[in-house]
Coordinates of C-alpha atoms and ligand atoms in Angstrom, one line a residue:
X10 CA -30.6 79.0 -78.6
X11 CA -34.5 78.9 -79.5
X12 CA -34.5 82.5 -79.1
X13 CA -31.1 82.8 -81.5
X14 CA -33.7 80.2 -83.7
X15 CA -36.7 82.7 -83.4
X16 CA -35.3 85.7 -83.8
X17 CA -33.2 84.4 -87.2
X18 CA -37.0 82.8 -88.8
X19 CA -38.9 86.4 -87.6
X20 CA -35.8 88.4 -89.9
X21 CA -36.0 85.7 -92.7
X22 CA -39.8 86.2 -92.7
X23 CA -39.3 90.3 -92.8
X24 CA -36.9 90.3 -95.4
X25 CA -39.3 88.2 -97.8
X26 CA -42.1 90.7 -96.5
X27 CA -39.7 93.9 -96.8
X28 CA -37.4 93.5 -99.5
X29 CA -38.7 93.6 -103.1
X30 CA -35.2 92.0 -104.1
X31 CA -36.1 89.1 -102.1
X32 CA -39.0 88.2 -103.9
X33 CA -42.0 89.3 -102.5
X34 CA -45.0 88.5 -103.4
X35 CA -46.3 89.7 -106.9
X36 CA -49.5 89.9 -108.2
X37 CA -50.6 89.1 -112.1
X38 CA -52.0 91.6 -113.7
X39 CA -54.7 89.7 -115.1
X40 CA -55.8 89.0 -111.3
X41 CA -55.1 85.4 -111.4
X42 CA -53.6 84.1 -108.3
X43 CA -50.9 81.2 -108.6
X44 CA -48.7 79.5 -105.9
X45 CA -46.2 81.8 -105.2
X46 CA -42.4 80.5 -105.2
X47 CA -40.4 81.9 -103.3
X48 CA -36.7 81.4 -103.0
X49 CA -33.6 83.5 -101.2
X50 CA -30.4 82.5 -102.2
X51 CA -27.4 83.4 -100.4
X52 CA -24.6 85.0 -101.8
X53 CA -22.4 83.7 -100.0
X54 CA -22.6 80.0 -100.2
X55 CA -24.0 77.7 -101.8
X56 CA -26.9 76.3 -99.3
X57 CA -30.4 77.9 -100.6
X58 CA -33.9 78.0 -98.5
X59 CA -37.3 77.8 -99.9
X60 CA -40.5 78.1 -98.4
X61 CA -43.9 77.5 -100.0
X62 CA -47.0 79.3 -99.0
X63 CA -50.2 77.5 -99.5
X64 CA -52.5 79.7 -101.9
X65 CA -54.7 81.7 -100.4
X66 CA -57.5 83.1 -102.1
X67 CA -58.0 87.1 -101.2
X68 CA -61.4 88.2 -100.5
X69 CA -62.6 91.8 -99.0
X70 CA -59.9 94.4 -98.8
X71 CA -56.2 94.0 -98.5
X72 CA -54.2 96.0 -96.4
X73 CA -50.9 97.0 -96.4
X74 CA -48.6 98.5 -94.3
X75 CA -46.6 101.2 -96.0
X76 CA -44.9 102.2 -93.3
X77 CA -41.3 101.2 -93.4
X78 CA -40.3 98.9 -90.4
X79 CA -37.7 100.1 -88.8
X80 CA -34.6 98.8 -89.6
X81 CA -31.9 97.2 -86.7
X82 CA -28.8 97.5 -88.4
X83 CA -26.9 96.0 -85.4
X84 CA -29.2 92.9 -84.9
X85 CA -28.7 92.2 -89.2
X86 CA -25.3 92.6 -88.8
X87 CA -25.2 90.3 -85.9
X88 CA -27.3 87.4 -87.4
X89 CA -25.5 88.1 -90.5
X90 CA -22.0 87.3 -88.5
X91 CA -23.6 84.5 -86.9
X92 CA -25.0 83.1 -90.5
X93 CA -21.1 83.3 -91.8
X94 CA -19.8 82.1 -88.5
X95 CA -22.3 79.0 -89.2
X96 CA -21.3 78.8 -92.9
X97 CA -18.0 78.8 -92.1
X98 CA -19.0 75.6 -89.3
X99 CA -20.7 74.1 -91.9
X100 CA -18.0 74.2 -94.5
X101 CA -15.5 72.7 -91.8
X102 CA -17.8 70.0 -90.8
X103 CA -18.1 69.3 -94.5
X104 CA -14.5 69.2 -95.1
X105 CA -14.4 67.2 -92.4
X106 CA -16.9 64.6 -93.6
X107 CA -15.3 64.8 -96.8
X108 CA -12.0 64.1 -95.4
X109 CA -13.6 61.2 -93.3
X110 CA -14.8 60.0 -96.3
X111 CA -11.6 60.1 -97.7
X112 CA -10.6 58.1 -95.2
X113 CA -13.2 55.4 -94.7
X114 CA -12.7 54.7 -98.2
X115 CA -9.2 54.1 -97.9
X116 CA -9.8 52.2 -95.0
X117 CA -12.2 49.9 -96.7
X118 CA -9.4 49.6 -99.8
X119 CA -6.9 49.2 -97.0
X120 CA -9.0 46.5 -95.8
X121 CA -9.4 45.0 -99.1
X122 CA -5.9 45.0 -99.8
X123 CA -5.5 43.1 -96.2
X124 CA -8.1 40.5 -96.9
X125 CA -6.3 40.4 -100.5
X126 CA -3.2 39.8 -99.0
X127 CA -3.8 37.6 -96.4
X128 CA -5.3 35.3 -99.1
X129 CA -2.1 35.5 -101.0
X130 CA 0.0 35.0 -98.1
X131 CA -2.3 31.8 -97.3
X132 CA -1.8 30.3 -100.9
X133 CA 2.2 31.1 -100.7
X134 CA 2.2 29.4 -97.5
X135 CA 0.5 26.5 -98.6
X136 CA 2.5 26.6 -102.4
X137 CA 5.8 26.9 -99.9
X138 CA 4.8 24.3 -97.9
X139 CA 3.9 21.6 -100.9
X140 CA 7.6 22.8 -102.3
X141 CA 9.1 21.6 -99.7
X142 CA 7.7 18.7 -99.1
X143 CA 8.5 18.3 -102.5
X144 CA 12.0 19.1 -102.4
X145 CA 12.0 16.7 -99.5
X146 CA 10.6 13.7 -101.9
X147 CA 12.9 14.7 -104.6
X148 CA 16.0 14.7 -102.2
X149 CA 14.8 11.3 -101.2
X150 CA 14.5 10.0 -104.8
X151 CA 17.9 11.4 -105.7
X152 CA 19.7 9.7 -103.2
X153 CA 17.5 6.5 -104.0
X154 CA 19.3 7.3 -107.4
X155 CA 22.5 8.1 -106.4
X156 CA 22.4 4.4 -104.4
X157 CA 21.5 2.9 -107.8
X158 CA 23.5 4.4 -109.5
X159 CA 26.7 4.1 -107.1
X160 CA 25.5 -0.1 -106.9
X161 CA 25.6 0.3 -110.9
X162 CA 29.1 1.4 -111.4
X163 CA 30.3 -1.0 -108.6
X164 CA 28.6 -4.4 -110.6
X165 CA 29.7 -2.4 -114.0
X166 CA 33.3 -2.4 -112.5
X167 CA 33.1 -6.0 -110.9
X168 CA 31.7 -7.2 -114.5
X169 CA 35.1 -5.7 -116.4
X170 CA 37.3 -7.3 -114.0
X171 CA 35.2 -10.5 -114.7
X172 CA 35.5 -9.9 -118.4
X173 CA 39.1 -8.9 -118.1
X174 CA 39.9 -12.2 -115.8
X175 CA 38.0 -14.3 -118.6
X176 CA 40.0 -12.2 -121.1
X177 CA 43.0 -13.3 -119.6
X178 CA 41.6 -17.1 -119.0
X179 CA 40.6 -17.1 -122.7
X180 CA 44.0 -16.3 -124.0
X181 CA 45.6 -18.9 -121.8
X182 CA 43.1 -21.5 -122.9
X183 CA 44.2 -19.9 -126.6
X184 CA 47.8 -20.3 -126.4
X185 CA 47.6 -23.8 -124.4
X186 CA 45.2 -25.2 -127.2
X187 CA 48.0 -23.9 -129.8
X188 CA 50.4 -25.7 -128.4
X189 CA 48.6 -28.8 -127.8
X190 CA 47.6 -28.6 -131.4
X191 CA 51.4 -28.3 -132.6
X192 CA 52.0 -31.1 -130.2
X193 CA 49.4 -33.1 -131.5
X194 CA 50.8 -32.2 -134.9
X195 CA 54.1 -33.7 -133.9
X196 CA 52.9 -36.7 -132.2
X197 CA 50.9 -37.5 -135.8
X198 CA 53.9 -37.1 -137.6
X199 CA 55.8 -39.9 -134.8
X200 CA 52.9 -41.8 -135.1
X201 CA 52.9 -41.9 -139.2
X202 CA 56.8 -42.1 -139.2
X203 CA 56.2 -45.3 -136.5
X204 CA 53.5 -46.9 -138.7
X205 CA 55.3 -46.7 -141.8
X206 CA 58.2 -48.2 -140.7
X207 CA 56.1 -51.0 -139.4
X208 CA 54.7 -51.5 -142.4
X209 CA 57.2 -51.7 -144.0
X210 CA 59.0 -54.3 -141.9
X211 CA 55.6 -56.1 -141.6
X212 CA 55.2 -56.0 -145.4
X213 CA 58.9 -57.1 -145.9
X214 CA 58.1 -60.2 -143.7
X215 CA 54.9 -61.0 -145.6
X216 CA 56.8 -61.2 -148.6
X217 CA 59.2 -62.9 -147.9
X218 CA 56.6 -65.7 -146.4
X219 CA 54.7 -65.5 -149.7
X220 CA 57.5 -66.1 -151.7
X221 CA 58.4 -69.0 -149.8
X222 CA 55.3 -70.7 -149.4
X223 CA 54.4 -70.0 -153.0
X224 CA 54.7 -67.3 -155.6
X225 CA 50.8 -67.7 -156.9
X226 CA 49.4 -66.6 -153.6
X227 CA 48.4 -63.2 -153.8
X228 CA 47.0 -61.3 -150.3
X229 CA 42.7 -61.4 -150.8
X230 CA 42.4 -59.7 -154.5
X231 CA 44.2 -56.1 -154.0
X232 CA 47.6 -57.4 -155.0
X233 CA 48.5 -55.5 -157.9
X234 CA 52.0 -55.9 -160.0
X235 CA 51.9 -52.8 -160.8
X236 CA 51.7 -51.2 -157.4
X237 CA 54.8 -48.6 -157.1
X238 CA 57.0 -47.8 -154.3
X239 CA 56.2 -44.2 -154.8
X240 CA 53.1 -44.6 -153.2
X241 CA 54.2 -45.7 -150.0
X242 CA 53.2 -42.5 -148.6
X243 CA 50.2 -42.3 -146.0
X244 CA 49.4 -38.4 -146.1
X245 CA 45.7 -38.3 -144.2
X246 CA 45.5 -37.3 -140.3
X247 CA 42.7 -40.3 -140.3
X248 CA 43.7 -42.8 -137.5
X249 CA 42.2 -45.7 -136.7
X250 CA 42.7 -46.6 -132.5
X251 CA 46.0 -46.1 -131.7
X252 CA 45.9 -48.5 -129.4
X253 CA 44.8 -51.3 -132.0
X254 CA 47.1 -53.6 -133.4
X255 CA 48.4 -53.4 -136.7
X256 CA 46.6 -54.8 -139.1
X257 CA 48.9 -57.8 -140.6
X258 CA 49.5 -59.0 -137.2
X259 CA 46.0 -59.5 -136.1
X260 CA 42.7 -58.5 -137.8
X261 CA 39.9 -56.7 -135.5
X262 CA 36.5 -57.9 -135.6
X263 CA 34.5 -56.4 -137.8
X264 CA 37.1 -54.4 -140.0
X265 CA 37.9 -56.5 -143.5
X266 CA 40.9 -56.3 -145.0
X267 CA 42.2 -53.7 -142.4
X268 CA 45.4 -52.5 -144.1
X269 CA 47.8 -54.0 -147.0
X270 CA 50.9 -54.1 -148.1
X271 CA 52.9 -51.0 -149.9
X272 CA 55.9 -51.7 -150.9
X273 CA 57.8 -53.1 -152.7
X274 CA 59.4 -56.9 -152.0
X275 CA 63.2 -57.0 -152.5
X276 CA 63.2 -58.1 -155.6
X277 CA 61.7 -54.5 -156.6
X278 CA 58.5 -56.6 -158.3
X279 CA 55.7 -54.4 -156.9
X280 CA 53.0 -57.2 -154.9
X281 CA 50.0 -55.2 -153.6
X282 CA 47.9 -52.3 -155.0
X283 CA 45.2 -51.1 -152.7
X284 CA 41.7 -50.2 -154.1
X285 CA 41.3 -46.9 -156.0
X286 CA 37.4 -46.6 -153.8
X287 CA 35.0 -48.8 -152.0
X288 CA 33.5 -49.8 -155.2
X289 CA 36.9 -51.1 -156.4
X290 CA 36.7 -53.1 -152.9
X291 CA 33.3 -54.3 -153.9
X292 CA 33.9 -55.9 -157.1
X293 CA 37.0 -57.5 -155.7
X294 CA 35.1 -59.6 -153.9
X295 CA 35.2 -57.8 -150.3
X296 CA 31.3 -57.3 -148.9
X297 CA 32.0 -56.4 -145.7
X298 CA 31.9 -53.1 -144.3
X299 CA 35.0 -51.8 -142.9
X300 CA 38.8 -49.8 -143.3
X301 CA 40.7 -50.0 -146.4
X302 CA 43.2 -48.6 -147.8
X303 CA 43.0 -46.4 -150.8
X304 CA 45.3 -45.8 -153.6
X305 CA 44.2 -42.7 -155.4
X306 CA 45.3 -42.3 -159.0
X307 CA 46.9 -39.6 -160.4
X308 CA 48.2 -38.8 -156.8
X309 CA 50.9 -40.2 -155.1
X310 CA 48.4 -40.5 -152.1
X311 CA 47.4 -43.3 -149.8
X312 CA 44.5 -43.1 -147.3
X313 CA 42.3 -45.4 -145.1
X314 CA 38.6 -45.1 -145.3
X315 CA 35.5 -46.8 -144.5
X316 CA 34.1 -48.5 -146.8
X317 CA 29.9 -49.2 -146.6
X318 CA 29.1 -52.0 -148.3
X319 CA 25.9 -53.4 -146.8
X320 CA 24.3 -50.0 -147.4
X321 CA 22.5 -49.1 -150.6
X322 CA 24.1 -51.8 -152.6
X323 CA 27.6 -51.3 -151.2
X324 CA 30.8 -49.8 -153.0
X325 CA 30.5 -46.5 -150.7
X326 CA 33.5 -44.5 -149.8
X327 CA 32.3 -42.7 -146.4
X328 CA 33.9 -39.4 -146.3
X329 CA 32.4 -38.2 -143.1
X330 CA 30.6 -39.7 -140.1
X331 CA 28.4 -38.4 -136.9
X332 CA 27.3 -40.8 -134.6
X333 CA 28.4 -39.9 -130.5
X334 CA 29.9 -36.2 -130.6
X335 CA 33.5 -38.4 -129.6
X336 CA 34.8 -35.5 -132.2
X337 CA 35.9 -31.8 -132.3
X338 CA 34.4 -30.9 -135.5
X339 CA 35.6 -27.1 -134.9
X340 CA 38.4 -27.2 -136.9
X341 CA 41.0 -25.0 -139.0
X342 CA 41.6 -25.1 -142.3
X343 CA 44.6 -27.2 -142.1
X344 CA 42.8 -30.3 -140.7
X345 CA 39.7 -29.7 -142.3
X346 CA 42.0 -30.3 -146.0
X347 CA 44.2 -33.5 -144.1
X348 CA 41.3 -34.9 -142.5
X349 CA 40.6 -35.8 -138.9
X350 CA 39.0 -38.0 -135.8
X351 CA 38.7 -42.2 -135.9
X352 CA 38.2 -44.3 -139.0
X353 CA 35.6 -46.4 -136.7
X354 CA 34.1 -44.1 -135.3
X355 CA 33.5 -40.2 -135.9
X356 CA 35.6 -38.6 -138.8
X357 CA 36.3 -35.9 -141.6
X358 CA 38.4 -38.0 -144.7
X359 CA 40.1 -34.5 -145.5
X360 CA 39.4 -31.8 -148.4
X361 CA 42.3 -33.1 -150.5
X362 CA 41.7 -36.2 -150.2
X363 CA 38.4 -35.9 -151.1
X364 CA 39.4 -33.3 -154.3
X365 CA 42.0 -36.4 -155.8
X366 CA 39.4 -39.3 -154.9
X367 CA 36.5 -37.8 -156.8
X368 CA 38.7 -36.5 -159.5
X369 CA 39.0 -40.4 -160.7
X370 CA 35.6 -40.8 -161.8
X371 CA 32.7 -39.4 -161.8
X372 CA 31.1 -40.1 -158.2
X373 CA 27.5 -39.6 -156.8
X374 CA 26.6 -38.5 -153.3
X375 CA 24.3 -40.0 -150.7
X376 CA 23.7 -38.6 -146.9
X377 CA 22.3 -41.0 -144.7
X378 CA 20.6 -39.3 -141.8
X379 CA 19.0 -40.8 -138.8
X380 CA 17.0 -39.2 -135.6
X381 CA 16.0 -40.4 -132.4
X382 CA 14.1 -41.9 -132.7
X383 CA 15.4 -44.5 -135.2
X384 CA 13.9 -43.2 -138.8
X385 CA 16.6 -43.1 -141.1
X386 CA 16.5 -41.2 -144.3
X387 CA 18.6 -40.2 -147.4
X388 CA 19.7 -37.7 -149.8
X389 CA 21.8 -38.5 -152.8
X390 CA 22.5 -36.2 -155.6
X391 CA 23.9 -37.7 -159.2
X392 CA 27.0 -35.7 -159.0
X393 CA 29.7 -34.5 -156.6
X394 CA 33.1 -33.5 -156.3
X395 CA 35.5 -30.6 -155.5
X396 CA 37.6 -28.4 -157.0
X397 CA 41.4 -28.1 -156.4
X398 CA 42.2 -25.3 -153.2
X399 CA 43.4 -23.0 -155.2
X400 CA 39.3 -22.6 -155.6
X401 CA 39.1 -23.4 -151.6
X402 CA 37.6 -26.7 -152.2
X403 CA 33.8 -25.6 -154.0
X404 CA 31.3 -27.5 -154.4
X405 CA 29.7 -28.8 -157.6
X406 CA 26.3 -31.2 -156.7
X407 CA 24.2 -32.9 -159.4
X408 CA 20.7 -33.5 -159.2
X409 CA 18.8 -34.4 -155.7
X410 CA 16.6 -37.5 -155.2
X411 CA 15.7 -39.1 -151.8
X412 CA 13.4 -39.0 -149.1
X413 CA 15.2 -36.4 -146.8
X414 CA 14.6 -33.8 -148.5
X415 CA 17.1 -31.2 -150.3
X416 CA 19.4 -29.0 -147.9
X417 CA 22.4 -29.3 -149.7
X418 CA 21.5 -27.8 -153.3
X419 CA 21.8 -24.1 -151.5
X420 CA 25.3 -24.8 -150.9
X421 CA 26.2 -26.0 -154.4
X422 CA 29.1 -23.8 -156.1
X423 CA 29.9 -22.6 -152.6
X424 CA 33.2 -22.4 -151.4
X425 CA 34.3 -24.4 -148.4
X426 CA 34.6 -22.2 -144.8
X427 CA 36.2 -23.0 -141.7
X428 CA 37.0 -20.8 -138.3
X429 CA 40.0 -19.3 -140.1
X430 CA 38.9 -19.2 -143.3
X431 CA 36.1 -17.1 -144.4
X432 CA 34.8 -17.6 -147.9
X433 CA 31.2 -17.8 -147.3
X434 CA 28.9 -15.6 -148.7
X435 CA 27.6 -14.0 -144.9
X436 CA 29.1 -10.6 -143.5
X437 CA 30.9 -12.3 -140.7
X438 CA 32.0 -16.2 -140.5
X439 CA 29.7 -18.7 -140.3
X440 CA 31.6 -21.0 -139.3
X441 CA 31.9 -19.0 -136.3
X442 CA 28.3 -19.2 -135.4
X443 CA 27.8 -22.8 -136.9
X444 CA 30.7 -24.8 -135.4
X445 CA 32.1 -26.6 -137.7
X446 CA 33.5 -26.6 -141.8
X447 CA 31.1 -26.3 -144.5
X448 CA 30.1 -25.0 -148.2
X449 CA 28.4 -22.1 -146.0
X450 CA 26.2 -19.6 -147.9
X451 CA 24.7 -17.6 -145.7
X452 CA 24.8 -19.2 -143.7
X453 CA 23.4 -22.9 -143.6
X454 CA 20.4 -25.2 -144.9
X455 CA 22.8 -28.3 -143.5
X456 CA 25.1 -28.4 -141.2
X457 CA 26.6 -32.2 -140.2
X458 CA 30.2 -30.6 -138.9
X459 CA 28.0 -29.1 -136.6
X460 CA 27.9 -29.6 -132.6
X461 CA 26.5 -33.0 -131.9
X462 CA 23.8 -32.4 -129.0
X463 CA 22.0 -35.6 -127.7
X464 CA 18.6 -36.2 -128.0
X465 CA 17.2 -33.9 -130.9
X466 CA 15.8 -30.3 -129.9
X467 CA 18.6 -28.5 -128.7
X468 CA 19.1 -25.3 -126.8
X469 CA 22.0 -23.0 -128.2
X470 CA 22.6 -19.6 -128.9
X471 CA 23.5 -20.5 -132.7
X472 CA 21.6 -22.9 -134.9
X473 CA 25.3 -24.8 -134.6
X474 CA 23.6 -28.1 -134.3
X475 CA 24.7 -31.0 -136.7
X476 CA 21.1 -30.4 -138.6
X477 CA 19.5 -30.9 -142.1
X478 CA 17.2 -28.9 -142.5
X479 CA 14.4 -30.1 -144.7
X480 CA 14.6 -33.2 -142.1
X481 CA 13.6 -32.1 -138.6
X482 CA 14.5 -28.1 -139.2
X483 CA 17.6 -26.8 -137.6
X484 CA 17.5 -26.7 -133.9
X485 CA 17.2 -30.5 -134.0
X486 CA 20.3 -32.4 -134.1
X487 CA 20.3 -35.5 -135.6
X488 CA 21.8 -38.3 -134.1
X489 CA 23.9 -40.2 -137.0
X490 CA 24.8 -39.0 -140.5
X491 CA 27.3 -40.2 -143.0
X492 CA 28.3 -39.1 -146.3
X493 CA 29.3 -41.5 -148.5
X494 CA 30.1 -41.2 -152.8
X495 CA 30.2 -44.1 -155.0
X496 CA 31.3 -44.0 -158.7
X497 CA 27.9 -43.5 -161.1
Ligands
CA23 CA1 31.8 -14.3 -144.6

């Protein structure tokens, strides 16, 4: 090998010395001497030597060899074989390292891509395994949903067979209160047929007594001559106790001049007239507060009512009356225009009633309220009365003074409303919401047919309370109202 080495550098160094087309070395012609470059390139590859010979400067004589060297042609050829043989190496090894290259580049993007991918494989594990503990959570808030949802529907299917039961309960309770209404109906018309005939017999027997004992004694001061038979006709649903006797055989405590005679004696001379109002009952002398009966004219009407005479002056016909809730004031129509509940007690003298009494004269109005605690105030207003049904029964109010304050004024010119009659001026009925009968508007400033709660402030889904409202608001029920009318 060094002698392969030795013998290659001794032919380079010929061939630079030897050949002129190598580059040998040249000399200026102006004698300067400058670094000599010189370069063989071989033609056969790219790979290029240079060597660099330090400057030298000539001096004394320079000798040259002008002989040629002799020439081996066999050792050239040889080195020259070996020098491709080596090219030929070197372009393999090259290729090869190129190649390599190749390779450890795609080895390092192969490795890249792995790290890449592992990453991503990492996160996808980790994203997989938050879905499905995810999917787990949402599975078990589904089925929390499905449970609620499944205990829903059951209560929503137990609630519409409670509604249904109630349905059915409410229609019983419906057609059982319609027929105990009827019967009541029918029992009131016993009861009148029962008490006339009394009457009757009772008034047949008084006369007779009078005209024995003597002709000028007249019963208290309602006997009237004038009195006609046509009248006998008692036409309100207003009942004292039924239980109470009748009036000519024994006279309650407390009541003045309970009842009178109606009819006629049998001579046909007409004996008794009752009052036309309380204030006819006044001026004849009676002062005590209690029933009489009524003769209204220009109606062949009679009807009990209580009469207030130690109130206000006296001489006041009380057309309704609150005082213990012993009353249904949730009425129809139909009782609400005939009247209703206990002369003594807790009673509604009837719309029609009240239309023919207040078409005698001209009549005030005064509401006596009282709360619980004992205060009693009133509202009066210097005109009232009713017009005929065919207009259902409105309202026409004069002026209010009092201390209660004004809650009825709203309801003037209103028609009057009950449960199965609407004519108020609300969307729906108000009577429906407020309980009772009334001039509703829309709905109510007063409402004394209301629902009589105890003890003021109620609770209640409706302001249904028997309530003025200037006087305590409405959600608190008062505890006794009356309204009374009097002839101005
Ligand atoms: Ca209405």
């Amino acid at each position: 090998m060094e002698r392969t080495l030795t013998i290659r550098l001794v032919l380079i160094l010929t061939l630079c010395i030897t050949l002129p087309e190598a580059g040998g070395q040249r000399q200026e012609a102006n004698g300067d001497s400058k670094p000599l470059l010189r370069s063989s390139d071989t033609k056969t590859g790219r790979c290029s030597y240079t060597f660099i010979v330090p400057q030298q400067k000539l001096t004394g004589a320079l000798c040259l060899n002008t002989q040629p060297a002799p020439t081996n042609h066999s050792e050239v050829a040889a080195l020259r074989g070996e020098l491709k043989r080596q090219q030929e190496q070197l372009e393999r090894l090259r290729g090869q390292l190129e190649q390599e290259g190749t390779l450890a580049i795609e080895v390092r993007a192969l490795r890249k891509e792995s790290n890449s991918l592992n990453s991503r494989i990492s996160q996808l594990y980790a994203q997989l395994l938050h879905e499905v503990v995810q999917k787990k959570d949402q599975a078990l808030e589904q089925q929390r949903v499905e449970n609620l949802l499944l205990n829903a529907t059951t209560l929503a299917l137990q609630v519409s067979s409670n509604y249904r039961e109630l349905e059915k309960k409410y229609g019983l309770l419906t057609s059982t209160m319609s027929s105990q209404n009827q019967l009541i109906v029918r029992l009131e018309k016993q009861c009148h047929r029962i008490v006339r005939k009394e009457w009757e017999c009772c008034t047949l027997c008084v006369c007779r007594s009078l005209q024995v004992t003597t002709e000028s004694t007249r019963i208290r001061s309602n006997v009237h001559p004038t009195y006609s038979s046509d009248a006998n006709q008692m036409t309100n649903d207003v009942q004292r106790d039924q239980s109470a006797p009748l009036p000519q055989q024994e006279k309650p405590a407390g009541v003045n001049s309970l009842l009178t005679p109606t009819t006629s004696s049998p001579t046909d001379t007409p004996l008794v007239r009752p009052w036309r109002d309380c204030q006819h009952v006044l001026e004849s002398g009676e002062t005590t507060s209690g029933i009489y009966l009524l003769h209204l004219q220009n109606a062949n009407r009679l009807l009990q009512a209580w009469c207030e005479q130690s109130q206000a002056q006296g001489g006041w016909t009380v057309i309704q009356r609150r005082q213990d809730g012993s009353v249904n004031f949730f009425r129809t129509w139909e009782q609400y225009k005939q009247g209703f509940g206990n002369l003594d007690g807790e009673y509604w003298l009837g719309l029609e009633h009240l239309y023919w009494l207040t078409k005698q004269t001209s009549y005030k109005l005064r509401v006596s309220l009282e709360d619980w605690q004992g205060r009693v105030v009133y509202a009066e207003y210097d005109s009232f009365y009713l017009e005929p049904e065919s207009d259902w029964y409105r309202l026409r109010l004069g002026q209010y003074h009092g201390n209660a304050g004004d809650s009825l004024s709203w309801h003037n010119n209103k028609a009057f409303t009950t449960l199965d009659r609407d004519k108020d001026s609300y969307t729906g009925n108000c009577a429906h919401y407020q309980k009772g009968g009334w001039w509703y508007h829309m709905c109510a400033h007063s409402n004394l047919n209301g629902v009589w709660y105890r003890g003021g402030h109620y609770r209640s889904r409706y302001q249904d309370g028997v309530y003025w409202a200037e006087f305590h608001g409405g959600s608190y029920s008062l505890k006794r109202v009356a309204l009374m009318i009097k002839p101005t």
